[in-house]
Short mmCIF file of C-alpha atoms in Angstrom, two decimals:
data_model
loop_
_atom_site.label_atom_id
_atom_site.label_comp_id
_atom_site.label_asym_id
_atom_site.label_seq_id
_atom_site.Cartn_x
_atom_site.Cartn_y
_atom_site.Cartn_z
CA MET S 191 174.42 -29.09 -24.07
CA THR S 192 175.76 -28.64 -27.42
CA ASP S 193 179.43 -28.46 -25.82
CA GLN S 194 178.67 -31.81 -24.25
CA VAL S 195 177.53 -33.48 -27.35
CA ARG S 196 180.50 -31.91 -29.42
CA ASP S 197 183.05 -32.98 -26.74
CA ALA S 198 181.45 -36.70 -26.55
CA PRO S 199 183.66 -38.28 -29.24
CA ASN S 200 186.80 -37.25 -27.79
CA SER S 201 186.42 -37.90 -24.11
CA LEU S 202 184.35 -41.10 -24.57
CA SER S 203 187.09 -42.70 -26.81
CA SER S 204 189.87 -41.51 -24.51
CA LYS S 205 188.27 -42.83 -21.44
CA ILE S 206 187.85 -46.21 -23.15
CA ARG S 207 191.24 -47.02 -24.17
CA SER S 208 192.41 -47.76 -20.64
CA SER S 209 189.07 -49.66 -19.77
CA HIS S 210 189.56 -51.80 -23.08
CA ASP S 211 193.15 -52.70 -21.84
CA THR S 212 191.95 -54.18 -18.91
CA MET S 213 189.03 -55.99 -20.42
CA GLY S 214 191.32 -57.69 -22.85
CA LYS S 215 192.57 -59.92 -20.18
CA GLN S 216 191.55 -63.43 -21.06
CA GLU S 217 189.59 -65.90 -18.90
CA GLN S 218 189.49 -62.92 -16.09
CA PRO S 219 186.28 -61.71 -14.76
CA ILE S 220 185.67 -57.79 -15.57
CA ALA S 221 184.71 -55.68 -12.57
CA LEU S 222 183.04 -52.44 -12.70
CA ASP S 223 186.06 -50.32 -11.89
CA ASP S 224 187.61 -51.63 -15.22
CA VAL S 225 184.96 -49.82 -17.06
CA ASP S 226 184.73 -46.49 -15.21
CA GLY S 227 185.52 -44.52 -18.15
CA ILE S 228 181.85 -44.52 -19.09
CA GLU S 229 178.97 -43.34 -17.20
CA PRO S 230 175.69 -45.51 -18.22
CA SER S 231 172.62 -43.33 -19.00
CA PRO S 232 170.29 -42.89 -21.84
CA GLU S 233 171.88 -39.48 -22.58
CA THR S 234 175.31 -40.94 -23.02
CA TYR S 235 173.86 -43.63 -25.35
CA ALA S 236 172.11 -40.80 -27.31
CA ALA S 237 175.27 -38.89 -27.53
CA ILE S 238 177.56 -41.80 -28.66
CA MET S 239 174.79 -42.61 -31.38
CA ALA S 240 174.59 -38.85 -32.37
CA THR S 241 178.21 -38.66 -32.99
CA GLN S 242 179.84 -42.19 -33.40
CA LYS S 243 176.88 -44.29 -34.68
CA PRO S 244 177.79 -47.92 -36.06
CA ASN S 245 177.15 -48.45 -39.47
CA PRO S 246 174.18 -50.69 -39.72
CA ARG S 247 175.04 -52.23 -43.10
CA GLY S 248 178.49 -53.18 -41.65
CA PRO S 249 179.76 -56.69 -41.42
CA GLY S 250 179.02 -57.18 -37.97
CA TYR S 251 175.24 -56.07 -38.49
CA ILE S 252 175.01 -58.33 -41.76
CA LYS S 253 175.97 -61.22 -39.65
CA LEU S 254 173.53 -60.18 -36.99
CA TYR S 255 170.60 -59.90 -39.40
CA LEU S 256 171.67 -63.33 -40.72
CA LEU S 257 171.61 -64.89 -37.33
CA ALA S 258 168.24 -63.22 -36.51
CA GLY S 259 166.66 -64.41 -39.70
CA MET S 260 167.49 -68.17 -38.54
CA ILE S 261 165.79 -67.59 -35.22
CA PHE S 262 162.56 -66.04 -36.83
CA LEU S 263 161.69 -69.37 -38.10
CA CYS S 264 160.73 -70.05 -34.40
CA SER S 265 157.95 -67.83 -34.83
CA THR S 266 156.58 -69.56 -37.74
CA MET S 267 155.25 -72.24 -35.40
CA ASN S 268 152.54 -70.44 -33.63
CA GLY S 269 151.52 -68.77 -36.90
CA PHE S 270 151.52 -72.28 -38.70
CA ASP S 271 149.52 -73.91 -36.02
CA SER S 272 146.55 -70.95 -35.87
CA SER S 273 146.17 -70.92 -39.47
CA LEU S 274 146.58 -74.51 -40.12
CA MET S 275 143.85 -75.34 -37.66
CA GLY S 276 141.53 -72.53 -38.95
CA SER S 277 142.06 -73.78 -42.54
CA ILE S 278 141.66 -77.57 -41.86
CA ASN S 279 138.79 -76.99 -39.72
CA ALA S 280 136.94 -75.97 -42.92
CA LEU S 281 137.99 -79.26 -44.72
CA PRO S 282 135.03 -81.73 -44.94
CA ASN S 283 137.55 -84.70 -44.97
CA TYR S 284 138.99 -83.55 -41.60
CA VAL S 285 135.55 -82.62 -39.85
CA GLU S 286 134.28 -86.19 -41.03
CA TYR S 287 137.36 -88.05 -40.14
CA PHE S 288 137.36 -86.98 -36.43
CA GLY S 289 133.28 -86.62 -36.09
CA LEU S 290 133.53 -82.91 -35.62
CA PRO S 291 130.40 -80.95 -36.33
CA LYS S 292 130.49 -78.22 -39.18
CA ASN S 293 129.78 -75.22 -37.09
CA GLY S 294 131.92 -76.26 -34.03
CA ASN S 295 131.29 -77.15 -30.41
CA ALA S 296 132.98 -78.06 -27.13
CA SER S 297 135.07 -80.64 -28.99
CA THR S 298 136.27 -78.12 -31.67
CA GLY S 299 137.16 -75.77 -28.70
CA ILE S 300 139.10 -78.34 -27.28
CA VAL S 301 140.98 -78.98 -30.46
CA PHE S 302 142.04 -75.46 -30.52
CA ALA S 303 142.43 -74.82 -26.87
CA ILE S 304 144.70 -77.58 -25.96
CA PHE S 305 147.41 -75.71 -27.85
CA GLN S 306 146.98 -73.00 -25.27
CA VAL S 307 147.05 -75.60 -22.55
CA GLY S 308 150.36 -76.72 -23.65
CA GLN S 309 151.74 -73.41 -23.70
CA MET S 310 150.97 -72.65 -20.26
CA CYS S 311 152.62 -75.83 -19.05
CA GLY S 312 155.74 -75.13 -21.35
CA ALA S 313 155.94 -71.56 -19.93
CA LEU S 314 156.75 -73.15 -16.57
CA PHE S 315 160.07 -74.37 -17.79
CA ILE S 316 161.37 -70.95 -19.31
CA TRP S 317 163.32 -70.41 -16.21
CA MET S 318 166.04 -73.00 -17.45
CA THR S 319 167.20 -70.65 -20.05
CA ASP S 320 168.82 -69.01 -17.05
CA TRP S 321 170.28 -72.31 -15.92
CA TYR S 322 171.73 -73.96 -19.23
CA GLY S 323 171.22 -71.11 -21.76
CA ARG S 324 169.12 -69.53 -24.32
CA THR S 325 170.24 -71.74 -27.34
CA TRP S 326 169.84 -74.77 -25.72
CA HIS S 327 166.22 -74.18 -24.92
CA ILE S 328 165.76 -73.38 -28.20
CA PHE S 329 167.41 -76.69 -29.48
CA PHE S 330 165.33 -78.79 -27.19
CA GLY S 331 161.98 -77.05 -28.08
CA CYS S 332 162.45 -77.24 -31.79
CA LEU S 333 163.47 -81.19 -31.52
CA GLY S 334 160.13 -81.67 -29.13
CA VAL S 335 158.10 -79.76 -31.75
CA CYS S 336 159.35 -82.45 -34.53
CA ILE S 337 158.24 -85.20 -32.16
CA GLY S 338 154.95 -83.48 -31.66
CA THR S 339 154.30 -83.14 -35.25
CA ILE S 340 154.85 -86.86 -36.09
CA VAL S 341 152.49 -87.85 -33.18
CA THR S 342 149.72 -85.36 -34.50
CA ALA S 343 150.27 -86.34 -38.30
CA LEU S 344 149.91 -90.06 -37.61
CA ALA S 345 146.67 -89.54 -35.40
CA THR S 346 144.06 -92.17 -36.01
CA ASN S 347 141.42 -91.01 -33.23
CA LEU S 348 140.68 -87.47 -31.57
CA PRO S 349 142.62 -88.17 -28.14
CA MET S 350 145.61 -89.03 -30.01
CA PHE S 351 145.49 -86.00 -32.14
CA ILE S 352 144.73 -83.77 -29.04
CA GLY S 353 147.70 -85.32 -27.29
CA GLY S 354 149.99 -84.99 -30.20
CA ARG S 355 149.02 -80.99 -30.20
CA PHE S 356 149.57 -80.76 -26.61
CA LEU S 357 153.44 -81.86 -27.14
CA LEU S 358 153.64 -79.78 -30.08
CA SER S 359 152.64 -76.84 -28.10
CA PHE S 360 154.46 -77.47 -24.90
CA PHE S 361 157.72 -77.61 -27.01
CA ALA S 362 156.89 -74.79 -29.37
CA THR S 363 156.62 -72.59 -26.15
CA CYS S 364 160.06 -73.41 -24.97
CA ALA S 365 161.44 -72.51 -28.49
CA HIS S 366 159.48 -69.37 -29.22
CA THR S 367 159.62 -67.97 -25.76
CA ALA S 368 163.43 -68.32 -25.57
CA ALA S 369 163.97 -67.30 -29.17
CA PRO S 370 162.69 -63.48 -28.46
CA LEU S 371 164.29 -63.38 -25.22
CA TYR S 372 167.56 -64.24 -27.07
CA LEU S 373 166.86 -61.68 -29.76
CA VAL S 374 166.04 -58.82 -27.37
CA GLU S 375 169.27 -59.58 -25.43
CA ILE S 376 171.61 -59.81 -28.46
CA SER S 377 170.12 -57.02 -30.55
CA PRO S 378 171.52 -53.38 -30.31
CA ALA S 379 169.13 -50.91 -28.38
CA ALA S 380 168.85 -48.56 -31.45
CA TYR S 381 167.42 -51.55 -33.91
CA ARG S 382 166.10 -53.76 -31.00
CA GLY S 383 162.35 -52.84 -32.14
CA THR S 384 163.33 -53.64 -35.83
CA ILE S 385 165.42 -56.84 -35.39
CA ALA S 386 163.67 -58.35 -32.59
CA GLY S 387 160.19 -57.14 -33.68
CA ALA S 388 160.81 -58.57 -36.83
CA TYR S 389 160.75 -61.91 -34.92
CA ASN S 390 156.97 -61.94 -34.37
CA THR S 391 156.23 -61.07 -37.90
CA PHE S 392 156.95 -64.82 -39.23
CA TYR S 393 153.86 -65.40 -37.39
CA ASN S 394 152.37 -64.60 -40.57
CA VAL S 395 154.85 -66.46 -42.63
CA GLY S 396 153.89 -69.29 -40.80
CA SER S 397 150.39 -68.75 -41.47
CA ILE S 398 150.93 -68.08 -45.29
CA LEU S 399 152.93 -71.41 -45.40
CA ALA S 400 150.05 -73.15 -43.56
CA THR S 401 147.08 -71.55 -45.62
CA SER S 402 148.72 -72.06 -48.88
CA SER S 403 149.63 -75.87 -48.09
CA VAL S 404 145.87 -76.58 -47.03
CA TYR S 405 144.78 -74.72 -50.11
CA ALA S 406 147.01 -76.54 -52.59
CA CYS S 407 146.19 -79.97 -50.69
CA HIS S 408 142.52 -79.57 -50.54
CA LEU S 409 142.47 -78.33 -54.28
CA HIS S 410 144.46 -81.37 -55.51
CA LEU S 411 143.82 -84.03 -52.97
CA ALA S 412 140.48 -83.58 -51.75
CA ASP S 413 139.43 -86.85 -53.28
CA ARG S 414 142.14 -88.86 -51.85
CA GLY S 415 141.07 -89.58 -48.25
CA ASP S 416 142.95 -87.78 -45.49
CA LEU S 417 145.93 -86.53 -47.50
CA ASP S 418 144.52 -83.04 -47.90
CA TRP S 419 144.60 -82.31 -44.02
CA ARG S 420 147.45 -84.72 -43.22
CA ILE S 421 150.28 -83.34 -45.49
CA PRO S 422 150.07 -79.90 -44.11
CA LEU S 423 150.47 -81.25 -40.55
CA TRP S 424 153.88 -83.00 -41.47
CA LEU S 425 154.93 -79.59 -43.05
CA GLN S 426 154.50 -78.42 -39.55
CA MET S 427 157.98 -79.72 -38.46
CA VAL S 428 160.15 -78.28 -41.44
CA CYS S 429 160.95 -74.72 -40.06
CA PRO S 430 161.61 -75.92 -36.40
CA GLY S 431 163.67 -78.72 -38.02
CA VAL S 432 165.95 -76.31 -39.75
CA VAL S 433 166.39 -74.41 -36.70
CA PHE S 434 167.05 -77.54 -34.69
CA LEU S 435 170.06 -78.49 -37.13
CA PHE S 436 171.93 -75.18 -36.63
CA ILE S 437 170.78 -73.18 -33.39
CA LYS S 438 173.97 -74.49 -31.62
CA LEU S 439 176.18 -72.76 -34.37
CA PHE S 440 175.08 -69.20 -32.94
CA PRO S 441 176.69 -67.28 -29.99
CA GLU S 442 174.91 -67.08 -26.75
CA SER S 443 173.08 -64.19 -25.22
CA PRO S 444 175.81 -61.73 -23.95
CA ARG S 445 173.39 -61.16 -20.99
CA TYR S 446 173.41 -64.58 -20.34
CA LEU S 447 177.38 -64.88 -20.50
CA ILE S 448 177.81 -61.98 -18.13
CA ALA S 449 175.35 -63.66 -15.50
CA ASN S 450 177.73 -66.61 -15.70
CA ASP S 451 180.97 -65.01 -15.45
CA GLN S 452 181.83 -65.42 -19.23
CA HIS S 453 182.60 -61.64 -19.61
CA GLU S 454 185.15 -61.90 -22.18
CA LYS S 455 182.77 -63.73 -24.35
CA ALA S 456 180.11 -61.23 -24.02
CA ARG S 457 182.34 -58.55 -24.81
CA GLU S 458 183.40 -60.37 -28.28
CA ILE S 459 179.84 -60.67 -29.00
CA ILE S 460 179.06 -57.01 -28.47
CA THR S 461 182.15 -55.95 -30.50
CA LYS S 462 181.15 -58.29 -33.15
CA TYR S 463 177.58 -57.48 -33.58
CA HIS S 464 177.32 -53.92 -32.43
CA THR S 465 180.09 -52.10 -33.56
CA ASN S 466 181.35 -54.09 -36.39
CA GLY S 467 184.36 -55.64 -34.93
CA ASP S 468 185.69 -52.16 -33.32
CA PRO S 469 186.93 -53.21 -29.62
CA ASN S 470 187.58 -49.61 -28.98
CA HIS S 471 184.02 -48.20 -29.90
CA PRO S 472 182.47 -46.63 -27.08
CA LEU S 473 179.33 -48.64 -27.28
CA VAL S 474 181.38 -51.66 -25.95
CA ALA S 475 182.72 -50.31 -22.77
CA LEU S 476 178.95 -48.54 -22.31
CA GLN S 477 177.08 -51.75 -22.51
CA MET S 478 179.76 -53.97 -20.69
CA LYS S 479 179.31 -51.52 -17.66
CA GLU S 480 175.60 -51.48 -17.98
CA MET S 481 175.57 -55.06 -17.86
CA LEU S 482 178.06 -55.82 -15.06
CA GLY S 483 176.25 -53.45 -13.00
CA THR S 484 173.04 -55.69 -13.20
CA VAL S 485 174.79 -58.94 -12.12
CA GLN S 486 177.01 -57.40 -9.21
CA GLY S 487 176.38 -59.30 -5.99
CA GLY S 488 173.95 -61.69 -7.87
CA THR S 489 174.25 -65.44 -8.04
CA LYS S 490 174.17 -68.17 -10.87
CA ALA S 491 170.87 -69.78 -11.65
CA THR S 492 170.27 -73.44 -10.52
CA TRP S 493 167.48 -75.78 -11.17
CA LYS S 494 166.24 -75.11 -7.51
CA ASP S 495 165.29 -71.60 -8.76
CA ILE S 496 162.19 -72.84 -10.51
CA LEU S 497 160.10 -72.17 -7.16
CA ASP S 498 161.71 -68.69 -6.38
CA LEU S 499 159.46 -66.26 -7.86
CA GLY S 500 160.24 -63.53 -5.48
CA VAL S 501 162.38 -61.64 -7.98
CA LEU S 502 159.18 -60.68 -9.75
CA VAL S 503 157.59 -58.85 -7.05
CA GLU S 504 160.53 -57.98 -4.65
CA THR S 505 160.35 -54.13 -4.95
CA ARG S 506 157.87 -51.58 -6.32
CA SER S 507 159.81 -51.30 -9.72
CA ALA S 508 159.53 -55.21 -10.15
CA ARG S 509 155.81 -55.20 -9.58
CA TYR S 510 155.26 -52.29 -12.11
CA ARG S 511 157.30 -54.15 -14.48
CA LEU S 512 155.42 -57.20 -14.04
CA MET S 513 152.15 -55.52 -14.32
CA LEU S 514 153.22 -54.12 -17.82
CA ASN S 515 154.42 -57.83 -18.88
CA ILE S 516 151.24 -59.34 -17.85
CA ALA S 517 148.81 -56.44 -19.17
CA PHE S 518 150.52 -56.64 -22.74
CA SER S 519 150.59 -60.44 -22.63
CA TRP S 520 146.79 -60.46 -22.38
CA PHE S 521 145.96 -57.60 -24.59
CA GLY S 522 148.14 -59.39 -27.35
CA GLN S 523 145.82 -62.38 -27.34
CA PHE S 524 142.65 -60.80 -26.28
CA SER S 525 141.90 -57.87 -28.63
CA GLY S 526 139.61 -59.69 -30.93
CA ASN S 527 142.77 -61.19 -33.14
CA ASN S 528 142.58 -64.49 -32.07
CA ILE S 529 138.80 -64.91 -32.75
CA ILE S 530 139.54 -63.80 -36.37
CA SER S 531 142.63 -65.71 -37.04
CA TYR S 532 141.29 -69.16 -35.49
CA TYR S 533 137.60 -68.98 -36.63
CA LEU S 534 137.60 -66.87 -40.03
CA PRO S 535 135.88 -69.75 -41.79
CA GLN S 536 133.17 -69.74 -39.44
CA MET S 537 133.05 -65.88 -39.49
CA LEU S 538 132.68 -65.81 -43.26
CA ASP S 539 129.82 -68.62 -42.82
CA GLY S 540 127.94 -66.25 -40.85
CA ILE S 541 128.20 -63.46 -43.48
CA GLY S 542 127.14 -65.81 -46.43
CA VAL S 543 130.67 -66.88 -47.77
CA THR S 544 130.34 -70.84 -47.84
CA ASP S 545 132.67 -72.12 -50.69
CA THR S 546 135.66 -73.93 -49.08
CA ASN S 547 138.23 -72.88 -51.84
CA THR S 548 136.93 -69.14 -51.26
CA LYS S 549 137.48 -69.22 -47.42
CA LEU S 550 140.92 -70.95 -47.80
CA ILE S 551 141.99 -68.13 -50.31
CA LEU S 552 140.84 -65.48 -48.02
CA ASN S 553 142.69 -67.02 -45.22
CA ILE S 554 145.84 -66.62 -47.44
CA VAL S 555 145.36 -63.30 -48.05
CA TYR S 556 144.50 -62.33 -44.47
CA ALA S 557 147.89 -63.88 -43.77
CA VAL S 558 149.58 -62.08 -46.60
CA ILE S 559 148.43 -58.79 -45.40
CA GLY S 560 149.17 -59.49 -41.76
CA TRP S 561 152.84 -60.04 -42.81
CA VAL S 562 153.35 -57.07 -45.04
CA PHE S 563 152.09 -54.81 -42.29
CA SER S 564 153.81 -56.48 -39.41
CA VAL S 565 157.18 -56.09 -41.28
CA SER S 566 156.33 -52.21 -41.60
CA GLY S 567 155.35 -52.13 -38.03
CA ALA S 568 158.47 -53.57 -36.81
CA ARG S 569 160.62 -50.65 -38.23
CA LEU S 570 157.77 -48.05 -37.47
CA HIS S 571 158.25 -49.05 -33.61
CA ASP S 572 161.81 -47.79 -33.92
CA ILE S 573 160.95 -44.70 -35.62
CA VAL S 574 157.67 -43.69 -34.11
CA GLY S 575 157.96 -45.53 -30.80
CA ARG S 576 156.07 -48.13 -28.71
CA ARG S 577 153.59 -46.00 -26.97
CA LYS S 578 152.29 -44.07 -29.92
CA MET S 579 152.22 -47.19 -32.14
CA LEU S 580 150.23 -49.27 -29.39
CA LEU S 581 147.82 -46.53 -28.69
CA GLY S 582 147.28 -45.71 -32.42
CA SER S 583 146.71 -49.30 -33.32
CA THR S 584 144.37 -49.97 -30.39
CA LEU S 585 142.17 -47.25 -31.53
CA GLY S 586 142.16 -48.39 -35.26
CA MET S 587 141.16 -51.88 -34.05
CA THR S 588 138.32 -50.57 -32.12
CA ILE S 589 136.81 -48.90 -34.96
CA CYS S 590 137.45 -51.70 -37.16
CA LEU S 591 135.51 -54.29 -34.79
CA ALA S 592 132.77 -51.97 -34.42
CA LEU S 593 132.17 -51.79 -38.32
CA VAL S 594 132.80 -55.68 -38.38
CA ALA S 595 129.83 -56.06 -35.72
CA ALA S 596 127.69 -53.52 -37.71
CA GLY S 597 128.22 -55.30 -41.00
CA ALA S 598 127.51 -58.64 -39.30
CA ALA S 599 124.53 -57.28 -37.66
CA GLY S 600 123.21 -55.93 -41.00
CA LYS S 601 123.83 -59.47 -42.98
CA VAL S 602 122.09 -61.54 -40.14
CA VAL S 603 119.15 -59.19 -39.27
CA TYR S 604 118.23 -57.56 -42.45
CA GLY S 605 119.79 -59.76 -45.25
CA ASN S 606 121.96 -56.96 -46.65
CA SER S 607 124.74 -58.40 -48.97
CA ALA S 608 126.57 -55.01 -48.64
CA ALA S 609 126.56 -55.04 -45.08
CA ALA S 610 128.41 -58.59 -45.29
CA THR S 611 131.07 -57.15 -47.99
CA MET S 612 131.67 -54.38 -45.46
CA SER S 613 132.13 -56.58 -42.61
CA ILE S 614 134.74 -58.73 -44.45
CA VAL S 615 136.58 -55.71 -45.47
CA PHE S 616 136.94 -54.46 -42.12
CA ILE S 617 138.17 -57.72 -40.79
CA PHE S 618 141.07 -57.42 -43.11
CA PHE S 619 141.62 -53.93 -42.15
CA PHE S 620 141.41 -54.92 -38.50
CA GLY S 621 144.22 -57.65 -39.51
CA ALA S 622 146.32 -55.23 -40.93
CA ILE S 623 146.19 -52.64 -38.10
CA PHE S 624 146.84 -55.23 -35.52
CA ALA S 625 149.66 -56.72 -37.44
CA THR S 626 151.33 -53.29 -37.76
CA GLY S 627 150.93 -52.14 -33.88
CA TYR S 628 150.87 -55.58 -32.14
CA THR S 629 152.33 -58.35 -33.86
CA PRO S 630 155.98 -57.17 -33.90
CA MET S 631 155.65 -56.23 -30.06
CA GLN S 632 153.84 -59.11 -28.62
CA PRO S 633 156.66 -61.18 -27.23
CA ILE S 634 159.30 -58.32 -27.47
CA TYR S 635 157.45 -55.29 -25.32
CA PRO S 636 157.16 -58.09 -22.28
CA ALA S 637 160.74 -58.87 -22.65
CA GLU S 638 161.92 -55.28 -22.68
CA VAL S 639 160.00 -53.98 -19.75
CA VAL S 640 161.70 -56.39 -17.24
CA SER S 641 165.16 -56.62 -15.80
CA ASN S 642 167.59 -58.82 -16.86
CA LYS S 643 167.33 -61.03 -13.44
CA MET S 644 163.46 -61.01 -14.02
CA ARG S 645 163.38 -61.79 -17.72
CA ALA S 646 163.66 -65.31 -17.82
CA LYS S 647 160.82 -65.95 -15.30
CA ALA S 648 158.97 -62.99 -16.57
CA MET S 649 158.82 -64.72 -20.11
CA GLY S 650 157.13 -67.31 -18.29
CA THR S 651 154.40 -65.16 -16.96
CA PHE S 652 154.06 -63.82 -20.51
CA LYS S 653 153.35 -67.33 -21.86
CA LEU S 654 151.13 -68.25 -18.94
CA THR S 655 149.11 -65.17 -19.33
CA ALA S 656 148.90 -65.29 -23.24
CA GLY S 657 147.89 -68.90 -22.96
CA ALA S 658 145.23 -68.23 -20.55
CA ALA S 659 143.61 -65.41 -22.61
CA GLY S 660 144.28 -67.44 -25.98
CA PHE S 661 142.70 -70.62 -23.94
CA LEU S 662 139.52 -68.40 -23.42
CA ASN S 663 139.39 -67.17 -26.88
CA THR S 664 139.52 -70.47 -28.52
CA PHE S 665 137.53 -72.30 -26.17
CA VAL S 666 134.67 -69.68 -25.65
CA GLY S 667 134.99 -68.37 -29.25
CA PRO S 668 133.12 -70.84 -31.14
CA ILE S 669 130.34 -71.27 -28.52
CA ALA S 670 129.89 -67.43 -28.47
CA LEU S 671 130.02 -66.97 -32.11
CA THR S 672 127.21 -69.59 -32.51
CA ASN S 673 125.01 -68.18 -29.65
CA ILE S 674 125.54 -64.47 -29.64
CA GLY S 675 126.90 -64.02 -33.16
CA TYR S 676 128.06 -60.30 -33.84
CA TRP S 677 127.45 -59.31 -30.37
CA PHE S 678 131.08 -61.15 -29.58
CA TYR S 679 132.46 -58.30 -31.70
CA VAL S 680 130.85 -55.73 -29.68
CA PHE S 681 132.09 -56.89 -26.51
CA PHE S 682 135.79 -56.62 -27.73
CA VAL S 683 134.75 -53.11 -28.97
CA PHE S 684 134.48 -52.28 -25.50
CA TRP S 685 137.55 -54.38 -24.14
CA ASP S 686 139.79 -52.57 -26.71
CA THR S 687 138.57 -49.21 -25.40
CA PHE S 688 139.81 -50.10 -21.94
CA GLU S 689 142.99 -51.62 -23.37
CA MET S 690 143.77 -47.79 -24.90
CA ALA S 691 142.97 -46.24 -21.61
CA PHE S 692 145.16 -48.65 -19.66
CA MET S 693 148.11 -47.88 -22.17
CA TYR S 694 147.90 -44.18 -22.04
CA PHE S 695 148.24 -43.99 -18.36
CA PHE S 696 150.59 -47.00 -17.71
CA PHE S 697 152.80 -48.08 -20.64
CA VAL S 698 156.43 -47.06 -20.72
CA GLU S 699 158.36 -46.14 -23.83
CA THR S 700 161.30 -48.23 -24.45
CA LYS S 701 162.32 -47.10 -27.84
CA GLY S 702 166.04 -46.60 -28.19
CA MET S 703 167.32 -47.23 -24.80
CA THR S 704 169.29 -50.36 -23.50
CA LEU S 705 167.67 -52.86 -21.20
CA GLU S 706 169.83 -51.63 -18.42
CA GLU S 707 169.15 -47.89 -19.07
CA LEU S 708 165.39 -48.63 -18.38
CA ASP S 709 166.28 -49.92 -14.89
CA ALA S 710 166.29 -46.18 -13.89
CA ILE S 711 162.99 -45.31 -15.43
CA PHE S 712 161.20 -47.87 -13.47
CA GLU S 713 162.76 -46.59 -10.49
CA ALA S 714 161.09 -43.19 -11.06
CA GLU S 715 158.00 -42.50 -9.18
CA ASN S 716 156.08 -42.25 -12.50
CA PRO S 717 157.71 -44.49 -14.89
CA ARG S 718 155.58 -43.45 -17.77
CA LYS S 719 156.35 -39.92 -17.17
CA ALA S 720 159.91 -40.79 -16.73
CA SER S 721 160.29 -42.48 -20.25
CA ILE S 722 158.50 -39.67 -22.19
CA GLU S 723 160.99 -37.28 -20.44
CA ALA S 724 164.12 -39.45 -21.26
CA LYS S 725 163.05 -39.75 -24.84
CA LYS S 726 162.55 -36.08 -24.93
CA MET S 727 166.13 -35.52 -23.90
CA GLN S 728 167.52 -38.37 -26.16
CA LYS S 729 165.60 -36.49 -29.15
CA ARG S 730 167.50 -33.17 -28.07
CA ILE S 731 170.80 -34.48 -27.50
CA ILE S 732 170.76 -36.55 -31.16
CA LYS S 733 169.40 -33.41 -32.89
CA GLU S 734 172.03 -31.30 -31.44
CA GLY S 735 174.85 -33.89 -32.12
CA ARG S 736 173.66 -34.29 -35.66
CA GLY S 737 173.71 -30.50 -36.24
CA HIS S 738 177.21 -30.27 -34.91
CA GLU S 739 178.24 -33.01 -37.27
CA GLY S 740 176.72 -31.16 -40.13
CA MET S 741 178.51 -27.90 -39.08
CA LYS S 742 181.89 -29.59 -39.13
CA VAL S 743 181.17 -30.76 -42.88
#
């Protein structure tokens, strides 16, 4: 093995030169035979990264980070809405204007849950990213969000307000479903968890912007009619407006380009962003061969493909992938997190915190904690791995929810103020743990585990499933909290325990493997076991390669 690693740089480089000469022919589709110098496999990728790792601070990577940073703004939409509605729901002016009861009822649930309905409807159109591209879908999504925001902010009655929220959520889904798909496909495998995972951390940036704006407006404009809740609604269009203006200046996904016979453009993007402009780097030939291998014999997507869902279930491998996609989509919305983010003010009421400004400040603190820990979590997923991070965080969430339930029970049953304080503390611990383990991976893991030809439609199932889970949470949440109180947290203690068992037995490790290399993992009899063995092999190769590099020095 050491000899193989030692010889990897020379053998790979020599094989690539002839491949690159052929690939350089402009406007001519590249065939598999043109990149035969590299044999795709997790071991090959590990050998290249051990001996010829591109500089992650090079000019190409810096441009990739800037590009990703703009795309991250799409993620603020969901975070802004969840915290915005949770915050303005605590404002007397908003509640009185629409005639909503202070403690919530079915109407309150509909105002929140219509966002999930819009998400599920918007998810039906994610297949269009295979037709006209990822960036166009983001473009139209952000435009629609701006329109939905205008309708919502100008609403004069509850039906108009609910209708505007439906439009907003429908188009937001178009943008923030295509955005992580785009980032997963354009990011290099070694940093995919960090770059693409950082996308969802901006959910918390949106939360911070929303909660801060509501707090400031309520503090200074509470006596100015409905301005304290309408101004934050207008601010909901700022981030999508910026993306709308600049998204078409960005390159398209290389995998979309490969599927549409624009091979040279795809190679230029890989060269620019993955190898800092070096066309002779072995990663260029490796990734080109892997991507070309997934589209051999395939056909271009058309509008007629909306009804063709067979690709999601046509093989055992596809069905296993879909199972993981749906499972984590549900787990990401139904682990106790939505109840806390949407209904934190009411939860605080239940444990004795009734001052509006105090509740808004705690909302801001909760969002800041979530952002800090989610950014750290995005990097940890590329260091520790997906499985260990998800299993560990689910265990931590289960413990926190048990203690929140115990504290809430102590306050409600015995009037114990110390128990109420403990409950608040562990609400924030829960938020930190969820943000570290789940937030970076919520849209990323469902996209990683599916094949290139499944990805657009599978992201539709991701949003449908997440929307269904979120709808159940947000519609049932206020009713459950009103009627059974802390027992609702107890339910999630048992549910999160089930999630942890499911993850242990079925979840596949995706850290450090290209999207195409995962194909072989899912073809194995036991994909979970195959992924763990592949990671062990990669670690050995990288360790031996680095050891050899050290000896040369």
